Amino acid sequence: MAYAFYGWNHGDVPAITNEYGETWTPCKLYDALSNIWCEYTCAPRLREKWSKENRTLGQCSITAFLAQDIFGGKVYGIPLPGGNYHCYNVVGDCVFDLTSEQFGEETLNYENNPEQFREVHLAKEEKRRRYEFLKEEWKRIFEKNIETTESRYFGMEELPTLAEEKNNEEQIRMCLEAYRSDNWVTLLE
């Protein structure tokens, strides 16, 4: 299968852990995250533009740091207008960007960009929460050996179950309310 993300052909990037019982590659991680990325995991400034058709929009830093957890390496950032960075991964000689599709046909420069650090990015409360949600959903799905498909509506219908497992009534109420209203912004408030 041909993928559209930058560096998809670097399928030989080995995971530094088999903690989740899978032999991970960037393509397998992309497949898994494609069923989890949602409006809630999108950067707040881009949520109005997020759609299922452009599911990688606003997902770069949290995705790159999750990929770093799995594959090691470093996270770099392409400077964007407004002082933001588009994050991607470099492991050895392999460069891959699981969220590059959000830029469509725009050509990105993956050379000589500054390294990005999780301590800086995840110091922002909303970004840390989005990263933790993405990682927990990914871990939960594969720890239980649940097969993910697009029919799972990108993992959203499983969110109340995750909250129930945490046995937190307020979290359950918030998750169910957000899930029913399809308004994930309420989870960040």
GROMACS .gro file of C-alpha atoms in nm:
model
  189
    1MET     CA    1   0.000   0.000   0.000
    2ALA     CA    2   0.126   0.348  -0.086
    3TYR     CA    3   0.092   0.615   0.182
    4ALA     CA    4   0.085   0.990   0.129
    5PHE     CA    5   0.284   1.105   0.434
    6TYR     CA    6   0.645   1.218   0.389
    7GLY     CA    7   0.893   0.936   0.445
    8TRP     CA    8   0.633   0.657   0.430
    9ASN     CA    9   0.883   0.445   0.239
   10HIS     CA   10   1.107   0.428   0.548
   11GLY     CA   11   0.923   0.122   0.673
   12ASP     CA   12   1.247  -0.016   0.808
   13VAL     CA   13   1.257   0.225   1.105
   14PRO     CA   14   1.257  -0.014   1.400
   15ALA     CA   15   1.070   0.053   1.721
   16ILE     CA   16   1.288   0.088   2.029
   17THR     CA   17   1.028  -0.097   2.233
   18ASN     CA   18   0.798  -0.396   2.187
   19GLU     CA   19   0.610  -0.290   2.498
   20TYR     CA   20   0.279  -0.303   2.312
   21GLY     CA   21   0.325  -0.641   2.149
   22GLU     CA   22   0.359  -0.515   1.794
   23THR     CA   23   0.646  -0.475   1.554
   24TRP     CA   24   0.594  -0.106   1.490
   25THR     CA   25   0.681   0.085   1.177
   26PRO     CA   26   0.585   0.442   1.085
   27CYS     CA   27   0.321   0.303   0.847
   28LYS     CA   28   0.163   0.085   1.117
   29LEU     CA   29   0.162   0.380   1.357
   30TYR     CA   30   0.001   0.598   1.089
   31ASP     CA   31  -0.270   0.335   1.038
   32ALA     CA   32  -0.340   0.319   1.411
   33LEU     CA   33  -0.346   0.696   1.458
   34SER     CA   34  -0.572   0.743   1.158
   35ASN     CA   35  -0.840   0.584   1.371
   36ILE     CA   36  -0.768   0.804   1.674
   37TRP     CA   37  -0.695   1.152   1.536
   38CYS     CA   38  -1.000   1.366   1.592
   39GLU     CA   39  -1.112   1.721   1.656
   40TYR     CA   40  -1.016   1.682   2.023
   41THR     CA   41  -0.655   1.593   1.937
   42CYS     CA   42  -0.629   1.884   1.687
   43ALA     CA   43  -0.456   2.205   1.796
   44PRO     CA   44  -0.728   2.446   1.920
   45ARG     CA   45  -0.632   2.721   1.674
   46LEU     CA   46  -0.703   2.482   1.383
   47ARG     CA   47  -1.014   2.302   1.508
   48GLU     CA   48  -1.256   2.496   1.290
   49LYS     CA   49  -1.073   2.364   0.981
   50TRP     CA   50  -1.031   2.004   1.104
   51SER     CA   51  -1.229   1.734   0.921
   52LYS     CA   52  -1.222   1.359   0.874
   53GLU     CA   53  -1.087   1.423   0.525
   54ASN     CA   54  -0.796   1.626   0.671
   55ARG     CA   55  -0.749   1.433   0.993
   56THR     CA   56  -0.376   1.508   1.027
   57LEU     CA   57  -0.445   1.882   1.056
   58GLY     CA   58  -0.315   2.020   1.384
   59GLN     CA   59  -0.178   1.684   1.503
   60CYS     CA   60   0.194   1.727   1.435
   61SER     CA   61   0.365   1.786   1.769
   62ILE     CA   62   0.166   1.534   1.973
   63THR     CA   63   0.207   1.277   1.696
   64ALA     CA   64   0.582   1.341   1.658
   65PHE     CA   65   0.642   1.302   2.031
   66LEU     CA   66   0.439   0.979   2.041
   67ALA     CA   67   0.643   0.851   1.744
   68GLN     CA   68   0.958   0.947   1.937
   69ASP     CA   69   0.835   0.737   2.231
   70ILE     CA   70   0.810   0.438   1.998
   71PHE     CA   71   1.102   0.485   1.757
   72GLY     CA   72   1.343   0.708   1.948
   73GLY     CA   73   1.531   0.964   1.746
   74LYS     CA   74   1.466   1.337   1.750
   75VAL     CA   75   1.180   1.570   1.673
   76TYR     CA   76   1.247   1.869   1.449
   77GLY     CA   77   1.029   2.162   1.351
   78ILE     CA   78   0.978   2.341   1.021
   79PRO     CA   79   0.926   2.713   1.098
   80LEU     CA   80   0.578   2.832   0.998
   81PRO     CA   81   0.434   3.183   0.974
   82GLY     CA   82   0.324   3.316   1.311
   83GLY     CA   83   0.612   3.159   1.504
   84ASN     CA   84   0.477   2.804   1.509
   85TYR     CA   85   0.660   2.488   1.401
   86HIS     CA   86   0.549   2.182   1.207
   87CYS     CA   87   0.701   1.882   1.388
   88TYR     CA   88   0.838   1.566   1.227
   89ASN     CA   89   1.069   1.278   1.322
   90VAL     CA   90   1.428   1.187   1.240
   91VAL     CA   91   1.558   0.844   1.343
   92GLY     CA   92   1.913   0.782   1.225
   93ASP     CA   93   1.910   0.867   0.853
   94CYS     CA   94   1.532   0.823   0.822
   95VAL     CA   95   1.305   1.126   0.811
   96PHE     CA   96   0.930   1.079   0.837
   97ASP     CA   97   0.638   1.311   0.894
   98LEU     CA   98   0.317   1.127   0.981
   99THR     CA   99   0.110   1.447   0.955
  100SER     CA  100   0.252   1.602   0.635
  101GLU     CA  101  -0.071   1.536   0.441
  102GLN     CA  102  -0.232   1.838   0.606
  103PHE     CA  103  -0.022   2.059   0.374
  104GLY     CA  104  -0.158   1.903   0.056
  105GLU     CA  105   0.072   1.966  -0.240
  106GLU     CA  106   0.289   2.220  -0.052
  107THR     CA  107   0.654   2.115  -0.046
  108LEU     CA  108   0.808   2.123   0.302
  109ASN     CA  109   1.180   2.162   0.368
  110TYR     CA  110   1.304   1.887   0.601
  111GLU     CA  111   1.665   2.011   0.618
  112ASN     CA  112   1.842   2.228   0.876
  113ASN     CA  113   1.541   2.279   1.103
  114PRO     CA  114   1.565   2.334   1.479
  115GLU     CA  115   1.523   2.043   1.717
  116GLN     CA  116   1.199   2.051   1.918
  117PHE     CA  117   1.175   1.943   2.279
  118ARG     CA  118   0.879   1.781   2.453
  119GLU     CA  119   0.951   1.979   2.771
  120VAL     CA  120   0.874   2.298   2.579
  121HIS     CA  121   0.579   2.173   2.375
  122LEU     CA  122   0.413   1.973   2.651
  123ALA     CA  123   0.455   2.255   2.903
  124LYS     CA  124   0.135   2.389   2.747
  125GLU     CA  125  -0.148   2.228   2.943
  126GLU     CA  126  -0.383   2.184   2.646
  127LYS     CA  127  -0.110   2.026   2.433
  128ARG     CA  128  -0.001   1.794   2.714
  129ARG     CA  129  -0.362   1.680   2.758
  130ARG     CA  130  -0.401   1.616   2.384
  131TYR     CA  131  -0.073   1.419   2.378
  132GLU     CA  132  -0.178   1.212   2.681
  133PHE     CA  133  -0.518   1.141   2.526
  134LEU     CA  134  -0.358   1.031   2.197
  135LYS     CA  135  -0.107   0.808   2.375
  136GLU     CA  136  -0.366   0.656   2.611
  137GLU     CA  137  -0.604   0.578   2.326
  138TRP     CA  138  -0.321   0.419   2.129
  139LYS     CA  139  -0.200   0.216   2.428
  140ARG     CA  140  -0.551   0.108   2.529
  141ILE     CA  141  -0.642  -0.009   2.183
  142PHE     CA  142  -0.333  -0.223   2.141
  143GLU     CA  143  -0.308  -0.346   2.497
  144LYS     CA  144  -0.654  -0.496   2.450
  145ASN     CA  145  -0.570  -0.617   2.099
  146ILE     CA  146  -0.869  -0.435   1.957
  147GLU     CA  147  -0.867  -0.411   1.581
  148THR     CA  148  -0.918  -0.053   1.467
  149THR     CA  149  -1.107   0.041   1.154
  150GLU     CA  150  -1.249   0.361   1.015
  151SER     CA  151  -1.593   0.247   1.123
  152ARG     CA  152  -1.481   0.321   1.482
  153TYR     CA  153  -1.535   0.690   1.393
  154PHE     CA  154  -1.168   0.761   1.462
  155GLY     CA  155  -1.181   0.611   1.813
  156MET     CA  156  -1.429   0.859   1.955
  157GLU     CA  157  -1.696   0.612   2.057
  158GLU     CA  158  -1.443   0.442   2.285
  159LEU     CA  159  -1.381   0.759   2.488
  160PRO     CA  160  -1.661   0.701   2.742
  161THR     CA  161  -1.522   0.351   2.804
  162LEU     CA  162  -1.180   0.499   2.876
  163ALA     CA  163  -1.335   0.739   3.127
  164GLU     CA  164  -1.534   0.459   3.290
  165GLU     CA  165  -1.215   0.260   3.335
  166LYS     CA  166  -1.071   0.555   3.526
  167ASN     CA  167  -1.378   0.537   3.750
  168ASN     CA  168  -1.423   0.913   3.752
  169GLU     CA  169  -1.788   1.022   3.738
  170GLU     CA  170  -1.712   1.380   3.639
  171GLN     CA  171  -1.485   1.264   3.357
  172ILE     CA  172  -1.753   1.023   3.238
  173ARG     CA  173  -2.012   1.301   3.237
  174MET     CA  174  -1.781   1.533   3.041
  175CYS     CA  175  -1.682   1.266   2.791
  176LEU     CA  176  -2.038   1.155   2.729
  177GLU     CA  177  -2.158   1.513   2.695
  178ALA     CA  178  -1.880   1.598   2.450
  179TYR     CA  179  -1.930   1.274   2.259
  180ARG     CA  180  -2.306   1.322   2.227
  181SER     CA  181  -2.276   1.685   2.122
  182ASP     CA  182  -1.977   1.617   1.895
  183ASN     CA  183  -1.817   1.918   2.063
  184TRP     CA  184  -1.474   1.804   2.183
  185VAL     CA  185  -1.374   2.157   2.280
  186THR     CA  186  -1.567   2.114   2.607
  187LEU     CA  187  -1.312   1.854   2.718
  188LEU     CA  188  -1.039   2.118   2.722
  189GLU     CA  189  -1.230   2.379   2.920
   0.00000   0.00000   0.00000
